[in-house]
Coordinates of N, CA and C and ligand atoms in Angstrom, one line a residue:
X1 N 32.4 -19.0 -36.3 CA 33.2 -19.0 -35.1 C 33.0 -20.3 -34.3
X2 N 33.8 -20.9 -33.7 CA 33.8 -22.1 -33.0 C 32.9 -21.8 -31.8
X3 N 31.8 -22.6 -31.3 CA 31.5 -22.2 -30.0 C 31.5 -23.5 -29.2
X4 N 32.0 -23.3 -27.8 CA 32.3 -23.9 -27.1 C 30.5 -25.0 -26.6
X5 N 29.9 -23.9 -26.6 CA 28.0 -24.9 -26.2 C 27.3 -25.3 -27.2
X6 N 28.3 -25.9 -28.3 CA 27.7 -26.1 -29.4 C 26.7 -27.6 -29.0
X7 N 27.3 -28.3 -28.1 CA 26.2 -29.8 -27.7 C 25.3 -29.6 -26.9
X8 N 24.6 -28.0 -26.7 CA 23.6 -28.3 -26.1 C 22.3 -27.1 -27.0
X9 N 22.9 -27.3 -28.4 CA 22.3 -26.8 -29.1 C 20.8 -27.5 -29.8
X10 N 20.2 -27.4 -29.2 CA 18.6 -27.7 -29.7 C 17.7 -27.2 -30.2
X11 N 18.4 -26.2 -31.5 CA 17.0 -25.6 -32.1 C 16.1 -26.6 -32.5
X12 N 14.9 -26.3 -32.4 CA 13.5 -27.2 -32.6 C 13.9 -27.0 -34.3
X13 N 13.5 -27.6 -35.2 CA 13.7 -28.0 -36.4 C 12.2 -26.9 -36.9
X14 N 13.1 -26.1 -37.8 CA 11.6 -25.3 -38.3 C 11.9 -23.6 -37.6
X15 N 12.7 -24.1 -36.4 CA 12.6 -22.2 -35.5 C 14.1 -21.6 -35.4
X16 N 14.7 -22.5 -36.1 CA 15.8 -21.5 -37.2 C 15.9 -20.0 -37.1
X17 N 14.7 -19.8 -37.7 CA 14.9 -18.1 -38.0 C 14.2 -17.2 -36.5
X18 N 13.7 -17.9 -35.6 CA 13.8 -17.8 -34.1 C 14.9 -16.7 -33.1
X19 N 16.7 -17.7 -34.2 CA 17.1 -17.5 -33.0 C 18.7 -16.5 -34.0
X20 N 18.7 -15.4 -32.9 CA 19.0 -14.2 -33.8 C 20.8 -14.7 -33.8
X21 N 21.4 -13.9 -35.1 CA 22.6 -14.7 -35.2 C 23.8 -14.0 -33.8
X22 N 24.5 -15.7 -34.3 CA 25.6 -15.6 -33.1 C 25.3 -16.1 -32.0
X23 N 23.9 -16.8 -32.1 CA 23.3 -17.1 -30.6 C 23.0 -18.5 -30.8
X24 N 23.2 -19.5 -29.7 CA 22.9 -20.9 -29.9 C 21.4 -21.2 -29.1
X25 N 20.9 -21.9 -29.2 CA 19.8 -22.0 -28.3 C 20.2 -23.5 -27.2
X26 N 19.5 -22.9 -25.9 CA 20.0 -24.2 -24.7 C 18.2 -24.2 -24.2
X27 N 18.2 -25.6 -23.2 CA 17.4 -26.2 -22.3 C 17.1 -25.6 -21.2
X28 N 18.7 -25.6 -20.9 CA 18.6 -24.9 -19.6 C 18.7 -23.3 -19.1
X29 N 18.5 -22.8 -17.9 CA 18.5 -21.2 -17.7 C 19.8 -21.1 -16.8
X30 N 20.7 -20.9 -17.5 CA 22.2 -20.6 -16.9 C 21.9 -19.1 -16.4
X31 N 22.0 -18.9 -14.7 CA 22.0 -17.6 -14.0 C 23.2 -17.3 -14.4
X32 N 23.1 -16.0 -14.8 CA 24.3 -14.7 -14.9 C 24.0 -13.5 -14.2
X33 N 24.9 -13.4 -13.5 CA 25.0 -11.7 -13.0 C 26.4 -11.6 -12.4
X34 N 26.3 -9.8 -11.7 CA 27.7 -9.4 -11.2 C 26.9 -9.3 -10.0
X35 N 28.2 -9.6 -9.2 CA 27.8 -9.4 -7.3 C 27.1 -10.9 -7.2
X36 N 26.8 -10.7 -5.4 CA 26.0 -12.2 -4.9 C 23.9 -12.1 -5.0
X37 N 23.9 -13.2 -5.0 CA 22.2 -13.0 -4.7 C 21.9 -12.8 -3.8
X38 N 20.5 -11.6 -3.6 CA 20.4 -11.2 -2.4 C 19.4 -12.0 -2.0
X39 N 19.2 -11.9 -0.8 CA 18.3 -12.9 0.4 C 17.5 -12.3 1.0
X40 N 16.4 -12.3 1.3 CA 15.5 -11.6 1.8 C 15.0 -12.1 3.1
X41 N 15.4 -12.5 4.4 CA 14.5 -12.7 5.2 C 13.2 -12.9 5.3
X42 N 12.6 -11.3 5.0 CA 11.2 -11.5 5.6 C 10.8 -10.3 4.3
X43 N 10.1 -10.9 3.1 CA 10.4 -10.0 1.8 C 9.0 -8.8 2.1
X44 N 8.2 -9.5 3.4 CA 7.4 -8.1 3.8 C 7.8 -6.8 3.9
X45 N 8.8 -6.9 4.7 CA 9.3 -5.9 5.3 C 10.8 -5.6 4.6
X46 N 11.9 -6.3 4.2 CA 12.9 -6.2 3.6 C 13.2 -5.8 2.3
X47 N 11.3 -5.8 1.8 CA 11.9 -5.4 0.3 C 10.5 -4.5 -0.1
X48 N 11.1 -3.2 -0.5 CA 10.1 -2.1 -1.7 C 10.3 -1.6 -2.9
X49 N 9.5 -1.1 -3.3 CA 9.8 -0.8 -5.2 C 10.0 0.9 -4.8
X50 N 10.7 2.1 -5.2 CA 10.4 2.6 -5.1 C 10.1 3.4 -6.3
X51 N 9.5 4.2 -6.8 CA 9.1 5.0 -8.0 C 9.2 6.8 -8.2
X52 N 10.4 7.1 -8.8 CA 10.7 8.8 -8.4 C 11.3 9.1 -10.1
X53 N 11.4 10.3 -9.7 CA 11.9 11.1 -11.4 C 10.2 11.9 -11.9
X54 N 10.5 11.9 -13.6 CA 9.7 12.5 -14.0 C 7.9 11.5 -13.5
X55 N 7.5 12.0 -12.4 CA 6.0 11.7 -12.3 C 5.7 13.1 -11.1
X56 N 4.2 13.0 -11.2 CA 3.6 13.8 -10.9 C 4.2 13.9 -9.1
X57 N 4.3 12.6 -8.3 CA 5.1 12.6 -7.2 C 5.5 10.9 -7.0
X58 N 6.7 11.1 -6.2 CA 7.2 9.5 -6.0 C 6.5 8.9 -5.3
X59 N 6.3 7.3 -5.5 CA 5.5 6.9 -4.5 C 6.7 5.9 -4.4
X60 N 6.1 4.5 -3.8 CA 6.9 3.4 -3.1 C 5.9 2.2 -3.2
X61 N 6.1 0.7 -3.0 CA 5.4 0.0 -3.4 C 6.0 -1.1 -2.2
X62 N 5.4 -1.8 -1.7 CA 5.3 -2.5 -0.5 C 5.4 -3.8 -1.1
X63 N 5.7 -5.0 -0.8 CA 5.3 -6.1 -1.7 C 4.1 -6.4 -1.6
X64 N 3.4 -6.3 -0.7 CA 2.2 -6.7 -0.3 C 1.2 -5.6 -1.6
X65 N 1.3 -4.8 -1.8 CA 0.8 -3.5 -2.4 C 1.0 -3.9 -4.1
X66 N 2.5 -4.5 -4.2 CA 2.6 -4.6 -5.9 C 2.0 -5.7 -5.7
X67 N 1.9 -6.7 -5.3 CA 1.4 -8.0 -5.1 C -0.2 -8.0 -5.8
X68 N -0.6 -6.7 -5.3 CA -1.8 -6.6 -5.7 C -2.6 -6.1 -6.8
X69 N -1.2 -5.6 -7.8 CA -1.6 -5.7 -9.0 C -2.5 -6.5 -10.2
X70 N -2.6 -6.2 -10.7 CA -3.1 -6.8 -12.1 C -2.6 -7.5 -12.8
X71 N -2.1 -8.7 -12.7 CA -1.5 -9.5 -13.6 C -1.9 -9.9 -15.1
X72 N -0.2 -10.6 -15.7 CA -0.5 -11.5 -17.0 C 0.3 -12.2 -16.8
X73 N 0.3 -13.0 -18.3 CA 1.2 -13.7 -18.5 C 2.1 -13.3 -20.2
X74 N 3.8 -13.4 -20.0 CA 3.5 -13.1 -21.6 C 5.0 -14.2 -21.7
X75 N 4.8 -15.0 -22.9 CA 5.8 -15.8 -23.3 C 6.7 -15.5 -24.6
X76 N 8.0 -15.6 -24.1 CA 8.9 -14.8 -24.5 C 10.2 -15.4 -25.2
X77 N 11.0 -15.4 -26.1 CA 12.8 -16.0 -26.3 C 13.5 -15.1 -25.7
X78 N 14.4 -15.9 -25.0 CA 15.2 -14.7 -24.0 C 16.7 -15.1 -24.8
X79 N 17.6 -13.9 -25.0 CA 18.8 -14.1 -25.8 C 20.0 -13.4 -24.7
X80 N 21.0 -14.2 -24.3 CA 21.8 -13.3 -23.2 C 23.1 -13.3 -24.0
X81 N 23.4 -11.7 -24.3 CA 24.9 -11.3 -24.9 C 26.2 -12.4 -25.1
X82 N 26.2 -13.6 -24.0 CA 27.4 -14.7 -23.8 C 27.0 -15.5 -24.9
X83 N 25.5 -15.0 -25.6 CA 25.3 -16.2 -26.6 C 24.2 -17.2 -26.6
X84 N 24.3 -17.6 -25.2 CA 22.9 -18.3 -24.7 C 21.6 -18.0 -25.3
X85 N 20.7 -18.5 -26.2 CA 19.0 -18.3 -26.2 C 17.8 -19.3 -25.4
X86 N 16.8 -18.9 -25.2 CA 16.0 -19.8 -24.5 C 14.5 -19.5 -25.2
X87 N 14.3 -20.6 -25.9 CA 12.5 -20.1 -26.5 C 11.6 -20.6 -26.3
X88 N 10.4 -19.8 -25.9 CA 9.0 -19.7 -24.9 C 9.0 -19.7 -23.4
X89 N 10.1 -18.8 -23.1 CA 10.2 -19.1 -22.0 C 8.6 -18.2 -21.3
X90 N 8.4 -18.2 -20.1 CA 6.5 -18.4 -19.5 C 7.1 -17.7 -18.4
X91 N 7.0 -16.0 -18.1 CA 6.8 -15.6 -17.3 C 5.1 -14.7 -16.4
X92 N 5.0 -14.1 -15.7 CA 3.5 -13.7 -15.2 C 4.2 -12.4 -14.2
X93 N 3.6 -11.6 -14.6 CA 4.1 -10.6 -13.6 C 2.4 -9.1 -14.0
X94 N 3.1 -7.8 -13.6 CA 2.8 -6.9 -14.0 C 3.1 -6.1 -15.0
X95 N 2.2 -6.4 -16.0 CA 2.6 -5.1 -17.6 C 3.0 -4.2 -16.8
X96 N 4.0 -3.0 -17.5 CA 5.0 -2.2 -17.1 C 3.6 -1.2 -17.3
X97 N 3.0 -1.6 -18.2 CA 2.1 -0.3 -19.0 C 0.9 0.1 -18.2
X98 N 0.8 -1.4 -17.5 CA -0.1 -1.5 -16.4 C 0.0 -1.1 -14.8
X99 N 1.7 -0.7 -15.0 CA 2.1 0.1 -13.2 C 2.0 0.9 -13.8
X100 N 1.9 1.9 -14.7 CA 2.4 3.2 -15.2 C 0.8 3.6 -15.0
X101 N 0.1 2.9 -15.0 CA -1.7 3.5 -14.9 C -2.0 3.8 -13.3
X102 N -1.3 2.7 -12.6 CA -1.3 2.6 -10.8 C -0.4 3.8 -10.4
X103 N 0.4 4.9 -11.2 CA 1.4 5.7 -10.8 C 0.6 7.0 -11.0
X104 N 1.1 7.7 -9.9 CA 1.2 9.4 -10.4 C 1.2 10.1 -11.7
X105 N 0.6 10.4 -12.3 CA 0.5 10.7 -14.1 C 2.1 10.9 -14.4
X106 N 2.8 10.6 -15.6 CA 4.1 10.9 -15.7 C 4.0 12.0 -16.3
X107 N 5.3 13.0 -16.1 CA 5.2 14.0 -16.7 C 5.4 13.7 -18.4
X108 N 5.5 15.3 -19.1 CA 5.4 15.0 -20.9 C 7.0 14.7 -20.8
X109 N 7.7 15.2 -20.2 CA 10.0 14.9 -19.9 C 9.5 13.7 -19.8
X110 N 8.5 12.9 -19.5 CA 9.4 11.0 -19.1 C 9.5 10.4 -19.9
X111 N 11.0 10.5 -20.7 CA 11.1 9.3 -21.6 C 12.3 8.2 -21.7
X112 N 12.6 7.9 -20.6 CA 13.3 7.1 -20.7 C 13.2 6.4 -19.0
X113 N 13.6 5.5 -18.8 CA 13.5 4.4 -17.0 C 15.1 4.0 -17.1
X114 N 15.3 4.4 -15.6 CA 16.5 3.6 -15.4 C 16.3 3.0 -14.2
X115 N 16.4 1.6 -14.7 CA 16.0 0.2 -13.4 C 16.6 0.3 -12.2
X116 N 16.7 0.5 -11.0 CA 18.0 0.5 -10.2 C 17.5 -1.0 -9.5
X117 N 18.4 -1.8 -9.0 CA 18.4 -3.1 -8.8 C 19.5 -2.9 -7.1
X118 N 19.4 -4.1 -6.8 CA 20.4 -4.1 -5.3 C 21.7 -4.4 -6.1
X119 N 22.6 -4.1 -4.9 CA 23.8 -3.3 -5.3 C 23.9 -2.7 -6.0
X120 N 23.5 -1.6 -6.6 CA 23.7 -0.5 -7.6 C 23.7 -1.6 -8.9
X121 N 23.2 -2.0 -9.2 CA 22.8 -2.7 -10.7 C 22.1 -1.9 -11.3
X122 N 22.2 -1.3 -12.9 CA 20.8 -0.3 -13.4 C 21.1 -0.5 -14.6
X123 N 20.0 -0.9 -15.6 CA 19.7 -0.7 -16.5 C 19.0 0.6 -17.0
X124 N 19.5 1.0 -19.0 CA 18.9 2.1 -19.0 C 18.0 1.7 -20.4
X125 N 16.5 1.9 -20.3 CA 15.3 1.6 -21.7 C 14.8 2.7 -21.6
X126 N 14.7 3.0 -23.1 CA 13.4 3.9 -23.9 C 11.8 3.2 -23.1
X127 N 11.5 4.9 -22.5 CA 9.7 4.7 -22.1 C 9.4 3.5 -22.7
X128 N 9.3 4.1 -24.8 CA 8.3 3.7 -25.2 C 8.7 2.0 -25.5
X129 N 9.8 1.7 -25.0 CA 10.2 0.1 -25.2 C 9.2 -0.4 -24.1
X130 N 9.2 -0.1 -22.8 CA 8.4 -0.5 -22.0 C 7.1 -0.6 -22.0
X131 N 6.6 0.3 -22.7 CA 5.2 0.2 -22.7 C 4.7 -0.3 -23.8
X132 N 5.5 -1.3 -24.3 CA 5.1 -2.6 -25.2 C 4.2 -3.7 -24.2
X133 N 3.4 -4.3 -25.4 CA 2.3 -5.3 -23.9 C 3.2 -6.6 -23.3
X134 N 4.4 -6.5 -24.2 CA 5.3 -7.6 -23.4 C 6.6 -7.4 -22.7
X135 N 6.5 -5.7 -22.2 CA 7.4 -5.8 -21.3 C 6.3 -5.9 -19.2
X136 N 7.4 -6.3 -19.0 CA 6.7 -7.0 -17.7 C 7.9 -6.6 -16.3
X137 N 6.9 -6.7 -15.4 CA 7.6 -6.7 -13.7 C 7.1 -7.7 -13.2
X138 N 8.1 -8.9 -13.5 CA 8.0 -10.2 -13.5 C 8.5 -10.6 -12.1
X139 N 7.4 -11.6 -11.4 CA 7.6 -12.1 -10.3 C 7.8 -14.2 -10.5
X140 N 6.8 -14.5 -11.4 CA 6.7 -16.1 -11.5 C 7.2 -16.6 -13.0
X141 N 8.1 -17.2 -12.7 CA 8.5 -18.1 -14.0 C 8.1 -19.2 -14.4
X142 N 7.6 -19.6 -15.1 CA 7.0 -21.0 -15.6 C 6.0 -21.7 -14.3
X143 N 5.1 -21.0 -13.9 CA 4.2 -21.4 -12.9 C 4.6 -21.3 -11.7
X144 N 6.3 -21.0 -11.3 CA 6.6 -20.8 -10.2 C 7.0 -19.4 -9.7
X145 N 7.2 -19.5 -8.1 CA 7.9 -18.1 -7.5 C 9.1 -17.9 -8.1
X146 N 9.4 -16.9 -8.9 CA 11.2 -16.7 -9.6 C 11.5 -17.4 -8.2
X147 N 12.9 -17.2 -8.2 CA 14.2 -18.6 -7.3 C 14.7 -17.2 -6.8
X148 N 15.3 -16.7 -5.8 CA 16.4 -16.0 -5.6 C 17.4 -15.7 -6.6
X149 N 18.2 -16.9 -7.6 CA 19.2 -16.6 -8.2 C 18.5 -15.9 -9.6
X150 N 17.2 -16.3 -9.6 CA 16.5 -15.5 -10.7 C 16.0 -14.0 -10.5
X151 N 15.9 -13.5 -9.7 CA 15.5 -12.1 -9.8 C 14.3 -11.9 -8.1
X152 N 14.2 -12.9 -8.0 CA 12.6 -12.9 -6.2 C 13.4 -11.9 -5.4
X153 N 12.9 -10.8 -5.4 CA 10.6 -10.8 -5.8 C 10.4 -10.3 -6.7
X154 N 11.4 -9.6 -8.0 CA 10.8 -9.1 -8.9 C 11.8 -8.7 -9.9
X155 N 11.8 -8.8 -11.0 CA 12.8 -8.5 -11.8 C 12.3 -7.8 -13.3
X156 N 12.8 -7.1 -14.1 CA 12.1 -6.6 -15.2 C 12.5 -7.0 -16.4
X157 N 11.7 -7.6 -17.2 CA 11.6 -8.4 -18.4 C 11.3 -7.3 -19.8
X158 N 12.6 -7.3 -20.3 CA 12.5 -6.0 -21.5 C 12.8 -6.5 -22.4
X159 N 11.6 -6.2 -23.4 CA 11.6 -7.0 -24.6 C 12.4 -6.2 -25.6
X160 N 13.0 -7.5 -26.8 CA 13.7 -7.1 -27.8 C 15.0 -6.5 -27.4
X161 N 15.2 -7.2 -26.3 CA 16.6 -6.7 -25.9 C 17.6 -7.7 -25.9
X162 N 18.8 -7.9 -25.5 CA 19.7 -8.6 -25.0 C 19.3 -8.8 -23.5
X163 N 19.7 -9.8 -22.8 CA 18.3 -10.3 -21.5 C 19.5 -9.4 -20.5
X164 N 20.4 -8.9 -20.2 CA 21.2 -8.2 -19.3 C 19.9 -6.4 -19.3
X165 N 19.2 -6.5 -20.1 CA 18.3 -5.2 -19.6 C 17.3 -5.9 -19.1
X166 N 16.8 -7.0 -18.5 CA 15.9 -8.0 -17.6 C 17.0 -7.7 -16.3
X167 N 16.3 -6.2 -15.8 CA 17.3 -6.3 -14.4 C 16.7 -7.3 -13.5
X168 N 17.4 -7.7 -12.5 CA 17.0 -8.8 -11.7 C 17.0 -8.0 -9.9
X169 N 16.2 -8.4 -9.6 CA 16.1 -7.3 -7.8 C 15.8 -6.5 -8.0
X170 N 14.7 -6.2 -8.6 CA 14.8 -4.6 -9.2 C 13.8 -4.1 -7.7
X171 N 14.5 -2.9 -7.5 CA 13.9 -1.8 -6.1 C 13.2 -0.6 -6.5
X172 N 14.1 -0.4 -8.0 CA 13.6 1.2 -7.9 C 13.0 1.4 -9.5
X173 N 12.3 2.5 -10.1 CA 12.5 2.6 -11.2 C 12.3 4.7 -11.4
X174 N 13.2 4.7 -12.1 CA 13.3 6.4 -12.2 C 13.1 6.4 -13.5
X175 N 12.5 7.6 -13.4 CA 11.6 8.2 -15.0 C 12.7 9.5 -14.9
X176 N 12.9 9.2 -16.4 CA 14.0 10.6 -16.6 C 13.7 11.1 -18.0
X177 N 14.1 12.3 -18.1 CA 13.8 13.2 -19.5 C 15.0 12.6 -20.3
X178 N 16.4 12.6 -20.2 CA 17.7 12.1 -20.8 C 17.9 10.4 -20.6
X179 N 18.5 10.4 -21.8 CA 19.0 9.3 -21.2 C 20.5 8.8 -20.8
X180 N 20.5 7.8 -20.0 CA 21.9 7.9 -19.0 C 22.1 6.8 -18.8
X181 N 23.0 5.5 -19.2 CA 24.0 4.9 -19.3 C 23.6 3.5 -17.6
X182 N 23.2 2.5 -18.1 CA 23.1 1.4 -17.0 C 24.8 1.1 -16.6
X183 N 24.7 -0.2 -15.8 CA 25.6 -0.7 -15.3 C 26.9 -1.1 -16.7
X184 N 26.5 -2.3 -17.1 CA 26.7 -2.8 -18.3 C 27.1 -1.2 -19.8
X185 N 26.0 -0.9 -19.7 CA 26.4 0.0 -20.7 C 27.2 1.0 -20.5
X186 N 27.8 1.4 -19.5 CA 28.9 2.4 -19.5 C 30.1 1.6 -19.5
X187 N 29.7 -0.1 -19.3 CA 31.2 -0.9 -19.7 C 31.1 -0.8 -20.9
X188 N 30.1 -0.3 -22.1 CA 30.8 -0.7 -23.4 C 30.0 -1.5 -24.1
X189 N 29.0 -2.2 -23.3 CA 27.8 -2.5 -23.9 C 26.7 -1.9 -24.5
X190 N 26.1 -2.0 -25.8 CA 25.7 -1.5 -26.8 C 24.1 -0.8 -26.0
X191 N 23.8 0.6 -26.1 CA 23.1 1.3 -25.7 C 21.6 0.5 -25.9
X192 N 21.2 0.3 -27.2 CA 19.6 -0.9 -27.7 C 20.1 -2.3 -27.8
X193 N 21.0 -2.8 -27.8 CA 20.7 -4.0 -27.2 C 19.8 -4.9 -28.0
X194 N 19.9 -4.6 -29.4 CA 18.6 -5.5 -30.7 C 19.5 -6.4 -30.7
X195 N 18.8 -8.3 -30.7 CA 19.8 -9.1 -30.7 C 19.8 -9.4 -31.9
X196 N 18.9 -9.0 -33.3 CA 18.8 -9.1 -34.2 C 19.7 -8.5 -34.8
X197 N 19.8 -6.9 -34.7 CA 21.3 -6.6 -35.3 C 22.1 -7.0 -34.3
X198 N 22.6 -7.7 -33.5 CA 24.3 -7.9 -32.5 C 24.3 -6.7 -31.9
X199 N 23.5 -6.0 -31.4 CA 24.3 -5.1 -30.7 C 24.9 -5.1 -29.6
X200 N 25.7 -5.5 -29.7 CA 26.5 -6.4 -28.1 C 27.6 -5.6 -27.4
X201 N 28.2 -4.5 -28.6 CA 29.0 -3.8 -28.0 C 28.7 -2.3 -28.3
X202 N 29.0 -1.2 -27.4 CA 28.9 -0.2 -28.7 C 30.1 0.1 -29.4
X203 N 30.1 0.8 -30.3 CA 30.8 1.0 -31.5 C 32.5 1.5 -30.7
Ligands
MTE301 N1 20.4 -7.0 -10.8 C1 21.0 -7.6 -11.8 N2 20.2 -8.0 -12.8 C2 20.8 -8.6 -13.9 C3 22.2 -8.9 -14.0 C4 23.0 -8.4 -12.9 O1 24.2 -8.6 -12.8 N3 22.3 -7.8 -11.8 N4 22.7 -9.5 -15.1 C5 21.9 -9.4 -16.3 C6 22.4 -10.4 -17.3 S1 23.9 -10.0 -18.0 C7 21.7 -11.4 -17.7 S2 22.2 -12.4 -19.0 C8 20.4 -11.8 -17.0 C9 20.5 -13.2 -16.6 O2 19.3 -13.6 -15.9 P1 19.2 -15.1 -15.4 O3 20.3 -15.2 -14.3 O4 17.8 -15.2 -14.8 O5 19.4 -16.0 -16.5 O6 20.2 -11.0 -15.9 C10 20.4 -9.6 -16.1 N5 20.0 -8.9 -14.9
MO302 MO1 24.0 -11.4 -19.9

């Protein structure tokens, strides 16, 4: 297939089998999303996480409060559906596996999270995708504060996916027994999202 970013294709010589097919690799981090970026004033007060569905009881998270988490760091190739790949990219946030320890015990029903993001943005992952040691509630990218157009103050970094389940502004996250259809995937976009097999659309 002819691609249009074929000159800013730079696979490193040797990481070839890196980069899953139908995907070119780039330099740069081309923002995608639907809707505008939100702006936060004063992200004390303007912005909370909140946490409800299958757990023991909802709680809410302050920034100052997730702030105070436990961090890492985990480095990552990020592959976005339009084709785009990016390899090593260096995020630091909170293991997902490691808020799930700071939460209300989940109930035995929680198997699946659906992201809720500002303006009604939501992604939908399998638990147990999340509770991989490289999925993340990513605040700093490559030693910096994420940027506004990147996801500040926090976005979710879900591995082995197509990077459109990296919700970006993420507010909320709900633990559910079923699973139930994100933003994107009720357009038609492929439910797992492996960039290795293409799942780019569903069937
Ligand atoms: N809240 C929100 N998160 C989002 C999106 C969106 O539209 N809204 N787009 C997704 C898509 S399709 C991609 S490819 C990545 C892009 O992230 P980036 O802009 O940091 O490259 O964000 C994902 N997360
Ligand atoms: Mo995307």
């Amino acid at each position: 297939m002819f691609n249009l970013n074929k000159q800013h294709d730079h696979t490193p010589a040797g990481e070839e089998d890196r980069v899953p097919p139908g995907q070119y690799v780039t330099d740069k981090f081309p923002v995608m999303h639907y809707g505008h970026v939100p702006i936060y004033r004063d992200v004390q007060h303007d912005w909370d996480l909140r946490v409800w569905g299958e757990l023991e009881a909802p709680v809410s998270f302050s920034f100052a409060k997730f702030r105070a988490l436990p961090t890492c760091e985990v480095v990552t190739d990020i592959h976005c559906v339009t084709r785009w790949s990016k390899l090593d990219t260096r995020w630091e946030g909170v293991r997902f596996s490691t808020f799930v320890q700071a939460l209300p015990p989940l109930k035995p029903t929680a198997r699946f999270v659906l992201a809720h993001c500002e303006q009604n943005y939501t992604t939908n992952v399998p638990l147990e995708v999340l509770m991989q040691p490289n999925a993340l509630l990513a605040y700093r990218y490559e030693g910096e504060e994420l940027t506004p157009e990147h996801g500040f103050p926090l976005r979710l970094l879900t591995p082995g996916t197509y990077f459109w389940k990296s919700a970006k502004w993420l507010r909320g996250i709900e633990f559910l027994s079923e699973d139930t259809s994100g933003f994107w995937e009720r357009y038609g976009y492929h439910n797992n999202a492996d960039p290795w097999k293409e799942e780019r659309y569903a069937e």
